[in-house]
Short mmCIF file of C-alpha atoms in Angstrom, two decimals:
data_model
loop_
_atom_site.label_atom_id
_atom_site.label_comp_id
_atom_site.label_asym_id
_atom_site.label_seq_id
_atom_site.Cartn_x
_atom_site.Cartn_y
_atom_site.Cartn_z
CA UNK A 298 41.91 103.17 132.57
CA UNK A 299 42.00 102.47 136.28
CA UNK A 300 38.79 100.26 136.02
CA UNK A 301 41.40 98.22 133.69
CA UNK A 302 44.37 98.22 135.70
CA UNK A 303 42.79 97.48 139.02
CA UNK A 304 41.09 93.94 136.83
CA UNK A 305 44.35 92.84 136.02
CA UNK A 306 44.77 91.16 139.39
CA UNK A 307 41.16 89.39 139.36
CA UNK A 308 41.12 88.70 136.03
CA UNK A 309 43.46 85.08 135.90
CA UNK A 310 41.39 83.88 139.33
CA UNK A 311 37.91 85.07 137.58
CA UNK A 312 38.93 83.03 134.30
CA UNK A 313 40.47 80.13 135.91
CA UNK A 314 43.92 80.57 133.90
CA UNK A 315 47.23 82.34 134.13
CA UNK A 316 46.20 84.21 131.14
CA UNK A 317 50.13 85.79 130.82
CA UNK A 318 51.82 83.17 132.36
CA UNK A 319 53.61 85.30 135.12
CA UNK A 320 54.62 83.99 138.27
CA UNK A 321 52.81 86.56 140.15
CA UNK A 322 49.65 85.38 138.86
CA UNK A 323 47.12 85.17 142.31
CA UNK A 324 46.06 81.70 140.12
CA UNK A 325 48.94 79.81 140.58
CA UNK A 326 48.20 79.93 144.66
CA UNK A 327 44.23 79.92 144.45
CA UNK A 328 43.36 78.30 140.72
CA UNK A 329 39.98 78.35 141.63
CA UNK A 330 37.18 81.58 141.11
CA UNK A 331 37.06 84.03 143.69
CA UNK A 332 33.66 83.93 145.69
CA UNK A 333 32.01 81.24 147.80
CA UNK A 334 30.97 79.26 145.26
CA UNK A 335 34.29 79.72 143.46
CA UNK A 336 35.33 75.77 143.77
CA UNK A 337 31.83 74.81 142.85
CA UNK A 338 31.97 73.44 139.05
CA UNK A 339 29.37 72.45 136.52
CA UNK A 340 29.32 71.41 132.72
CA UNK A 341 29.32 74.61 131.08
CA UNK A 342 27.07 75.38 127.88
CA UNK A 343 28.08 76.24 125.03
CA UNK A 344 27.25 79.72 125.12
CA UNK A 345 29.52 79.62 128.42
CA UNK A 346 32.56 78.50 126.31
CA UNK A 347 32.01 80.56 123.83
CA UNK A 348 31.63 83.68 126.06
CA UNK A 349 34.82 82.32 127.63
CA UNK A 350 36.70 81.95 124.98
CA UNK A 351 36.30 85.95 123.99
CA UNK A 352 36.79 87.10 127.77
CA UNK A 353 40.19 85.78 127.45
CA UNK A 354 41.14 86.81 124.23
CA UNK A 355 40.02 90.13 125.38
CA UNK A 356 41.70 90.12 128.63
CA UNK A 357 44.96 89.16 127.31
CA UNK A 358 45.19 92.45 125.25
CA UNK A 359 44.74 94.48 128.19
CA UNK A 360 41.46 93.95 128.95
CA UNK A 361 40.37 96.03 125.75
CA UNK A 362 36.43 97.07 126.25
CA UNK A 363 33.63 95.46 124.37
CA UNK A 364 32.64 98.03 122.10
CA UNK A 365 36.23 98.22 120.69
CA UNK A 366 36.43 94.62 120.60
CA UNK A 367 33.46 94.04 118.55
CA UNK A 368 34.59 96.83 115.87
CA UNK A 369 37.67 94.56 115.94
CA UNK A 370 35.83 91.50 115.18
CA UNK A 371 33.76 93.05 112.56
CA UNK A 372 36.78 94.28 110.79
CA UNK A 373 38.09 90.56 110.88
CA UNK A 374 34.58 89.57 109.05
CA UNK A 375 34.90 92.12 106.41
CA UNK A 376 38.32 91.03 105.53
CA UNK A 377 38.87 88.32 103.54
CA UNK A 378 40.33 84.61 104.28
CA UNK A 379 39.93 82.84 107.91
CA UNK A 380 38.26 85.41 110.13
CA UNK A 381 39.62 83.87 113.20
CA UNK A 382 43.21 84.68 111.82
CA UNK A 383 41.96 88.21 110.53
CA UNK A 384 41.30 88.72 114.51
CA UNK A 385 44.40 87.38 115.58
CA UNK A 386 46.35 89.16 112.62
CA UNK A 387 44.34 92.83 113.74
CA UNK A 388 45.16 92.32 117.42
CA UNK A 389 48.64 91.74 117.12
CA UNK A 390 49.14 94.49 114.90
CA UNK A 391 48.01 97.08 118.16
CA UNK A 392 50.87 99.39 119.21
CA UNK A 393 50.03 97.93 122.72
CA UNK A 394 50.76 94.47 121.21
CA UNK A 395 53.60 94.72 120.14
CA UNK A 396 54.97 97.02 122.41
CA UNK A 397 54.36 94.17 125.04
CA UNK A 398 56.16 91.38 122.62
CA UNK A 399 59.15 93.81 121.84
CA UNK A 400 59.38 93.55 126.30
CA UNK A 401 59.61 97.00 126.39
CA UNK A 402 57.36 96.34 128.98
CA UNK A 403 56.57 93.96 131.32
CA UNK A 404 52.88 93.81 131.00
CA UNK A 405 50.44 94.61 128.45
CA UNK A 406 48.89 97.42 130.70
CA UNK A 407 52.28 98.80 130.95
CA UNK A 408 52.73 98.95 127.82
CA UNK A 409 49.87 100.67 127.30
CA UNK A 410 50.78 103.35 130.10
CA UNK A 411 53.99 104.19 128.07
CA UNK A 412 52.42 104.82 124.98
CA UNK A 413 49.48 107.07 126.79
CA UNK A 414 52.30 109.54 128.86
CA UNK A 415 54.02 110.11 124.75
CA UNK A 416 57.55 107.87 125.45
CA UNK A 417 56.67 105.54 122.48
CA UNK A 418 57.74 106.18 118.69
CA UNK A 419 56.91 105.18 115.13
CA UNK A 420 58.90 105.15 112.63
CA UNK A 421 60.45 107.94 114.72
CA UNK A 422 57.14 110.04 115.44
CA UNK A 423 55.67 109.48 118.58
CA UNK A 424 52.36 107.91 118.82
CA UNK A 425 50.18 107.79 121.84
CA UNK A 426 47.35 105.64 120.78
CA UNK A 427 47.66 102.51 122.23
CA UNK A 428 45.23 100.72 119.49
CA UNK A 429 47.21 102.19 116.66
CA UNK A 430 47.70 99.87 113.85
CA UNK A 431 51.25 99.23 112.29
CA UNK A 432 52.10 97.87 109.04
CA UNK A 433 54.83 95.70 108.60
CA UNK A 434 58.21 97.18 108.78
CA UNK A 435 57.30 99.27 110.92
CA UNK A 436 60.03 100.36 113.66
CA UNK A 437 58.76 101.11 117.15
CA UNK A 438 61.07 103.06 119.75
CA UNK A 439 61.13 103.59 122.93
CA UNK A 440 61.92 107.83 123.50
CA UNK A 441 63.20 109.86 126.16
CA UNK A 442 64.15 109.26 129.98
CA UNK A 443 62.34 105.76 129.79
CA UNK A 444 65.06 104.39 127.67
CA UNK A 445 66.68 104.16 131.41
CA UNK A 446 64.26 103.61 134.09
CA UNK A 447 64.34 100.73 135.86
CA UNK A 448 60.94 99.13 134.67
CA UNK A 449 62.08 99.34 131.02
CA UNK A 450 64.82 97.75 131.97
CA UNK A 451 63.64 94.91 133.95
CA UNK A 452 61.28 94.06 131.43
CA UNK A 453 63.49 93.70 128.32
CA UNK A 454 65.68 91.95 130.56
CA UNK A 455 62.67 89.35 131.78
CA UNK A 456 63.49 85.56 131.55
CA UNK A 457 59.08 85.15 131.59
CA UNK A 458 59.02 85.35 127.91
CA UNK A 459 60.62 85.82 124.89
CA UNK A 460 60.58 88.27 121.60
CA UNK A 461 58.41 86.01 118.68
CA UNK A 462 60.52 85.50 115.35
CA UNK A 463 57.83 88.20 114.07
CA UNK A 464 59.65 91.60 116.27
CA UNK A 465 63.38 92.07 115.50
CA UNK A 466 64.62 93.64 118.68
CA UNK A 467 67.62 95.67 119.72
CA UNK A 468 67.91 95.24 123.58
CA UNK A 469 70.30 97.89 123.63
CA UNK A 470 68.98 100.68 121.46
CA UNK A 471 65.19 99.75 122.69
CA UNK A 472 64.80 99.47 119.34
CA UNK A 473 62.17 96.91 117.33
CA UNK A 474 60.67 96.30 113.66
CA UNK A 475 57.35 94.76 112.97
CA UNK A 476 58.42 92.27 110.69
CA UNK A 477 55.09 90.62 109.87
CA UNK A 478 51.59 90.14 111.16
CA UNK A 479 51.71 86.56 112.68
CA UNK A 480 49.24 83.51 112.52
CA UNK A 481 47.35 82.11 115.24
CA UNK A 482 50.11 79.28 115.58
CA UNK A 483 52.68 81.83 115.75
CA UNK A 484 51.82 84.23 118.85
CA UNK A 485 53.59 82.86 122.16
CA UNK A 486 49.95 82.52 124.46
CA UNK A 487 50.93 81.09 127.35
CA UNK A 488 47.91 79.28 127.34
CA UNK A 489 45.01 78.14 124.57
CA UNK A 490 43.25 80.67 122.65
CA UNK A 491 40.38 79.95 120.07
CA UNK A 492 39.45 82.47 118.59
CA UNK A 493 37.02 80.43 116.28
CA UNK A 494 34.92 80.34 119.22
CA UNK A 495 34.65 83.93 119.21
CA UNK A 496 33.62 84.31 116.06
CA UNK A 497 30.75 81.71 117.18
CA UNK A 498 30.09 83.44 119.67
CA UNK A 499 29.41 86.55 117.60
CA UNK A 500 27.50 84.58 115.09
CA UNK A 501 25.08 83.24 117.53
#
């Protein structure tokens, strides 16, 4: 968890993006790698996109580790119809997720910190699995003596991003539904994601 937490502050600079768009992002005063020969660019290969492409996809979920990611990806195989959507469709569906669209939180690591200390519900049961899946309908809560701190607060109150027309929200209750599991075109990244060239990278 800490190895995570700490990367969160290296990992825009080390990708070249401001993978959640904040305005704290270290990229948006050096956009350039950290390192000497950070400034220093080449033509990547194609295996360098491609390995690219899947560092940010699984950076933006909170840095989620490669063994879990892969399991992820071979779920999306199995399933059937696009498997770039089944990816996008099995990612968004992680408590963390949608935790982090509902703005109970105000990062995707913090989101994942309130679900691991037990102040997140499902359907009224409280779940501390950050990967948990949920189906649609499902109504996620926020529970106990977070429902006032001052980081819940700030985040649902954030002007950085909004709540996608797939979470219905209650700002006051901290309450939220799952409506549906969106398509690639539908999640708010603040900046590109391909997924397809994930799934070439695993097919390599």
């Amino acid at each position: 968890m800490a190895k995570r937490v700490n990367a969160k502050y290296k990992i825009d600079r080390r990708l070249g993006v401001n993978l959640w768009g904040r305005a704290k992002s270290p990229f948006n005063i050096r956009n350039y790698a950290p390192g000497e020969h950070g400034k220093n660019k080449s033509k990547p290969s194609d295996y360098c996109i491609q390995l690219h492409a899947k560092q940010k996809l699984k950076g933006y979920y909170g840095n989620i580790g490669e063994k879990q990611f892969r399991k992820i990806y071979q779920e999306a195989v199995r399933r059937r119809g696009d498997t770039s959507e089944n990816l996008i469709e099995l990612l968004e569906r992680r408590l963390d997720a949608v935790v982090y669209r509902m703005k109970f939180a105000i990062t995707v690591f913090a989101a994942r910190q309130l679900i691991n200390h037990g102040h997140i519900a499902v359907n009224g049961k409280k779940v501390d699995i950050p990967s948990y899946r949920l189906k649609d309908g499902d109504e996620v809560s926020i529970i106990g003596k977070m429902k006032d701190n001052e980081n819940t607060q700030a985040a649902i109150n954030t002007s950085e991003r909004d709540t996608p027309d797939y979470c219905d929200v209650d700002a006051k209750t901290l309450k939220g539904k799952f409506i549906r599991a969106p398509k690639l075109a539908d999640v708010p990244y603040p900046v590109s994601m391909e997924p397809n060239l994930v799934v070439e990278f695993y097919s390599r």
